[in-house]
Amino acid sequence: MLRIFHNTHYDFIRWWRVAVGLTVAFIAIGIGSLAIKGVNYSIEFTGGTLKQLQFKTPVDPGQIRSAMDRAGFRDAEIQQFGTPRDFTLRVAGAQDVAQQAAGAELVSKRVDSVLFDKFGQANVTVLRTEAIGPRVGDELKRNALIAILLSFVITLVYLAIRFEWRFGLAAIIATGHDVFTTLAFVKVMHLEVSLTVVAGLLTVLGYSLNDTIIIFDRVREDLRKGRKETLYDTLNRAINETLPRSILTHATTAAATLALLLFAGEVIRPFAWVMLFGIVTGTFSSVYIAGPVLIWIERKYPRNVPATAWKGSSTATPTSRTKPSAATATR
């Protein structure tokens, strides 16, 4: 049986300062971009009409734009993808969205009529249409926000039941890191914030939290064995012990996500981007954020409980095992 990265002794925690610096810089770039340009919401949240078009022969985007301008759709966004015959057309200007309050399908039919008159009905194939009124967009935006907040509440309840507060707080901070870095990634990549992106974000949170919990579970097991070592060394041991499992899991998940990114088409591509980045940032935070934060919490609030508080422990107190020495703390 193939065994990779078995019995390794890498000092992962040593690089936590570099990791924090990279994280802060990346999040600052994302927040700066967000403050300047704002959020690029999809029509699911703003309301409007989105069409995926395919022409029989290559078409100049300028021809589509001029036709839409003459019909009154002056804020239309035209994007070519794949071949010169494939386009997405988004009609989501404030005036157009206001018209959709009276009937989103009417605006969609008007757009079809403009395209058929310009290029001929036989030359244009509408592969996909999304027509969403402003009221529906507001409801979807509110429901998406509720879904995100609800996921956080459920996560907090789960962590409160599964771990003591020190582990739980470290896991929450690591999960918060994943939220901010993923939002920064979405902004840096100019991805539209759609329902698929929200679904990707929620999936990333669960994926990352699961990775952190696996490492923390191994830390608890190692602590219960009563080894005479600092928490710094115990964390490194836990990460190395779970390294083969982590590499296989992340590699197979990344391969499946990469296949979606390359071959699943424009609709699912933002989800694949978020998931692919989430695999990276989730692994990163489990190693370089959750662990160092746990060490900081243990040093800030050392345990004052007897050794029997740790089931299966019969030797040194948790404080003596988890409080890092001066030598290890400066590494």
XYZ file of C-alpha atoms in Angstrom:
331
model
C 0.000 0.000 0.000
C 1.296 3.439 -0.932
C 2.155 5.523 2.131
C 3.025 9.166 1.678
C 4.362 11.615 4.241
C 4.348 8.878 6.871
C 6.068 9.536 10.218
C 7.118 13.099 9.319
C 8.422 15.663 11.824
C 7.919 19.017 10.100
C 7.848 22.131 12.290
C 4.688 23.711 10.839
C 3.941 26.084 13.716
C 7.341 27.725 13.303
C 6.051 29.688 10.291
C 2.944 31.135 11.922
C 4.210 34.748 11.833
C 4.807 34.563 8.076
C 1.375 32.991 7.655
C -0.341 35.743 9.655
C 1.487 38.410 7.640
C 0.359 36.889 4.337
C -3.211 36.559 5.597
C -3.424 40.166 6.809
C -1.982 41.475 3.521
C -4.405 39.419 1.417
C -7.458 40.407 3.452
C -6.386 44.087 3.350
C -6.205 43.939 -0.459
C -9.673 42.393 -0.629
C -11.243 44.880 1.805
C -9.559 47.781 0.011
C -10.985 46.627 -3.306
C -14.385 46.126 -1.674
C -14.355 49.652 -0.234
C -13.504 51.172 -3.619
C -15.675 49.167 -6.007
C -18.286 47.539 -3.752
C -19.838 44.092 -4.114
C -20.527 42.727 -7.593
C -23.925 41.133 -7.012
C -25.468 38.823 -9.597
C -28.950 39.426 -10.978
C -30.227 36.921 -8.427
C -29.722 39.635 -5.829
C -30.164 42.810 -7.879
C -32.952 41.656 -10.189
C -32.669 41.743 -13.974
C -32.421 39.438 -16.973
C -29.515 37.148 -17.824
C -29.319 35.198 -21.070
C -26.773 32.720 -22.334
C -26.666 33.006 -26.109
C -25.120 30.987 -28.902
C -24.922 32.303 -32.479
C -24.493 30.185 -35.588
C -21.605 32.354 -36.778
C -19.127 34.512 -34.819
C -20.611 37.868 -33.798
C -18.974 41.162 -32.857
C -20.000 42.135 -29.294
C -20.363 45.697 -30.575
C -23.262 44.596 -32.789
C -25.099 43.170 -29.794
C -24.444 46.313 -27.758
C -25.658 48.679 -30.465
C -28.866 46.653 -30.873
C -29.515 46.700 -27.132
C -28.737 50.441 -26.902
C -31.212 51.244 -29.664
C -33.869 49.203 -27.837
C -33.315 51.195 -24.644
C -31.211 48.660 -22.691
C -28.238 51.020 -22.223
C -26.771 49.285 -19.168
C -26.572 45.831 -20.742
C -23.423 43.818 -19.940
C -22.161 41.590 -22.762
C -19.520 38.980 -22.054
C -17.983 36.542 -24.512
C -16.828 33.165 -23.265
C -15.660 29.922 -24.843
C -15.940 30.444 -28.598
C -16.660 33.724 -30.507
C -20.239 32.420 -30.896
C -20.997 32.201 -27.146
C -22.087 35.180 -25.051
C -23.822 36.039 -21.820
C -26.095 39.078 -21.890
C -27.075 40.748 -18.652
C -29.752 43.443 -18.547
C -29.720 44.738 -15.012
C -29.762 48.538 -15.125
C -31.897 50.337 -12.564
C -34.512 51.295 -15.165
C -34.680 47.776 -16.587
C -35.001 46.237 -13.133
C -37.808 48.680 -12.332
C -39.637 47.506 -15.472
C -39.358 43.939 -14.251
C -41.452 44.798 -11.221
C -44.393 44.730 -13.660
C -43.327 41.385 -15.094
C -39.834 39.962 -15.459
C -40.912 37.811 -18.394
C -41.921 40.897 -20.425
C -38.371 42.302 -20.304
C -36.988 38.878 -21.224
C -39.287 38.673 -24.261
C -38.306 42.203 -25.331
C -34.625 41.225 -25.242
C -35.360 38.130 -27.327
C -37.278 40.233 -29.828
C -34.377 42.687 -30.191
C -31.873 39.879 -30.781
C -34.093 38.040 -33.272
C -34.769 41.229 -35.249
C -31.060 42.047 -35.406
C -29.538 38.623 -36.139
C -32.501 36.514 -37.249
C -34.280 33.996 -35.064
C -32.635 31.069 -36.850
C -29.161 32.403 -36.027
C -29.669 32.911 -32.284
C -30.151 30.170 -29.728
C -31.074 31.163 -26.186
C -29.497 28.434 -24.073
C -30.484 29.844 -20.697
C -32.667 32.632 -19.334
C -32.881 34.004 -15.818
C -35.416 36.780 -15.284
C -35.724 37.963 -11.703
C -37.777 40.878 -10.459
C -36.453 43.333 -7.838
C -38.694 41.975 -5.081
C -37.480 38.416 -5.647
C -33.879 39.679 -5.678
C -34.353 41.348 -2.282
C -35.871 38.174 -0.847
C -32.997 36.046 -2.157
C -30.448 38.466 -0.688
C -32.190 38.366 2.699
C -32.456 34.562 2.638
C -28.771 34.219 1.712
C -27.800 36.416 4.666
C -30.027 34.380 6.991
C -28.442 31.147 5.702
C -24.923 32.451 6.429
C -25.839 33.681 9.927
C -27.696 30.454 10.695
C -24.678 28.401 9.655
C -22.530 30.411 12.081
C -24.989 29.845 14.928
C -25.119 26.098 14.249
C -21.318 26.033 14.059
C -21.032 27.778 17.427
C -23.483 25.354 19.035
C -21.608 22.381 17.584
C -18.234 23.655 18.809
C -19.655 24.384 22.267
C -20.831 20.771 22.510
C -17.786 19.143 20.897
C -14.895 21.068 22.486
C -14.011 23.041 25.563
C -13.981 26.805 25.010
C -10.232 27.121 24.259
C -10.388 24.714 21.326
C -13.748 26.098 20.240
C -12.550 29.709 20.229
C -9.463 28.786 18.194
C -11.646 26.928 15.689
C -14.044 29.889 15.411
C -11.197 32.322 14.748
C -9.811 29.975 12.089
C -13.276 29.752 10.507
C -13.590 33.547 10.577
C -10.234 33.701 8.795
C -11.660 31.494 6.053
C -14.694 33.766 5.645
C -12.620 36.919 5.236
C -10.002 35.383 2.943
C -12.686 33.800 0.741
C -14.556 37.112 0.467
C -11.257 38.813 -0.395
C -10.639 36.144 -3.051
C -14.102 36.662 -4.549
C -13.409 40.383 -4.779
C -9.876 40.042 -6.156
C -11.133 37.604 -8.810
C -14.102 39.888 -9.641
C -16.509 36.993 -9.172
C -20.201 37.765 -9.057
C -21.747 37.182 -5.644
C -24.519 34.765 -6.602
C -26.375 31.961 -4.861
C -23.764 29.491 -6.141
C -21.000 31.594 -4.574
C -22.918 31.688 -1.271
C -23.300 27.898 -1.493
C -19.561 27.610 -2.135
C -18.779 29.804 0.871
C -20.956 27.694 3.176
C -19.341 24.512 1.841
C -15.877 25.955 2.465
C -16.802 26.758 6.075
C -17.885 23.186 6.722
C -14.865 21.759 4.941
C -12.384 23.928 6.833
C -14.049 23.362 10.190
C -13.928 19.604 9.668
C -10.198 19.799 8.935
C -9.569 21.834 12.105
C -11.634 19.440 14.218
C -9.632 16.425 12.978
C -6.362 18.079 14.030
C -7.787 19.220 17.390
C -9.146 15.727 18.056
C -5.644 14.357 17.525
C -4.266 17.050 19.871
C -6.695 15.972 22.583
C -5.737 12.338 22.114
C -2.040 13.174 22.351
C -2.626 15.302 25.464
C -4.447 12.432 27.148
C -1.441 10.194 26.574
C 0.427 12.369 29.057
C 3.526 12.987 26.997
C 6.101 15.318 28.559
C 6.040 17.910 25.805
C 4.729 21.401 25.223
C 1.519 22.229 23.387
C 3.709 23.599 20.606
C 5.214 20.151 20.087
C 1.856 18.428 20.535
C 0.299 20.562 17.802
C 3.156 19.844 15.442
C 2.837 16.150 16.258
C -0.928 16.208 15.557
C -0.490 17.993 12.223
C 2.219 15.542 11.147
C 0.140 12.563 12.224
C -2.839 13.747 10.165
C -0.690 14.873 7.229
C -1.137 11.735 5.027
C -4.901 11.846 5.489
C -5.004 15.596 4.840
C -2.948 15.384 1.638
C -5.043 12.561 0.174
C -8.341 14.245 1.086
C -7.358 17.683 -0.181
C -5.757 16.336 -3.357
C -8.811 14.294 -4.371
C -11.200 17.143 -3.509
C -9.058 19.625 -5.430
C -8.944 17.297 -8.451
C -12.748 17.017 -8.523
C -13.111 20.778 -8.099
C -10.562 21.440 -10.843
C -12.583 19.242 -13.190
C -15.671 21.360 -12.426
C -13.676 24.521 -13.030
C -12.414 23.376 -16.427
C -15.351 21.471 -17.855
C -18.603 22.302 -16.009
C -19.320 25.588 -17.793
C -19.898 29.204 -16.835
C -22.774 28.614 -14.431
C -20.871 26.412 -11.990
C -17.441 28.016 -12.509
C -17.727 30.638 -9.676
C -18.654 27.829 -7.265
C -15.606 25.837 -8.417
C -13.320 28.862 -7.955
C -14.579 29.430 -4.409
C -14.252 25.740 -3.544
C -10.739 25.478 -4.988
C -9.603 28.493 -3.001
C -11.479 27.214 0.047
C -9.491 23.971 0.018
C -6.279 25.999 0.162
C -7.361 28.534 2.771
C -9.122 25.895 4.876
C -5.974 23.781 5.062
C -3.887 26.878 5.695
C -6.051 28.087 8.587
C -6.218 24.632 10.195
C -2.422 24.532 10.390
C -1.241 28.122 10.732
C -4.192 29.926 12.349
C -6.057 27.483 14.605
C -2.906 25.972 16.161
C -1.048 29.221 16.987
C -4.286 30.782 18.290
C -4.777 27.773 20.597
C -1.214 28.210 21.911
C -1.862 31.906 22.538
C -5.117 31.143 24.392
C -3.431 28.459 26.511
C -0.673 30.886 27.490
C -3.121 33.736 28.145
C -5.551 31.600 30.125
C -3.579 28.618 31.534
C -5.556 25.728 32.922
C -6.161 25.496 36.634
C -7.924 22.147 36.619
C -6.685 18.842 37.981
C -5.257 16.239 35.667
C -8.344 14.076 36.093
C -10.239 16.621 34.008
C -8.571 14.983 31.052
C -10.092 11.540 30.669
C -7.488 8.832 30.501
C -4.741 11.054 31.905
C -2.894 9.891 34.999
C 0.371 11.778 34.981
C 1.200 15.466 34.641
C -1.408 18.187 34.881
C -2.780 19.699 31.683
C -1.129 23.003 32.601
C 2.316 21.479 32.696
C 1.753 19.725 29.387
C 0.157 22.579 27.481
C 2.051 25.622 28.691
C 5.000 26.115 26.316
C 8.455 26.634 27.689
C 10.308 29.884 27.064
C 12.530 28.132 24.569
C 9.722 26.700 22.468
C 7.560 29.775 22.732
C 10.129 31.869 20.884
C 10.494 29.519 17.956
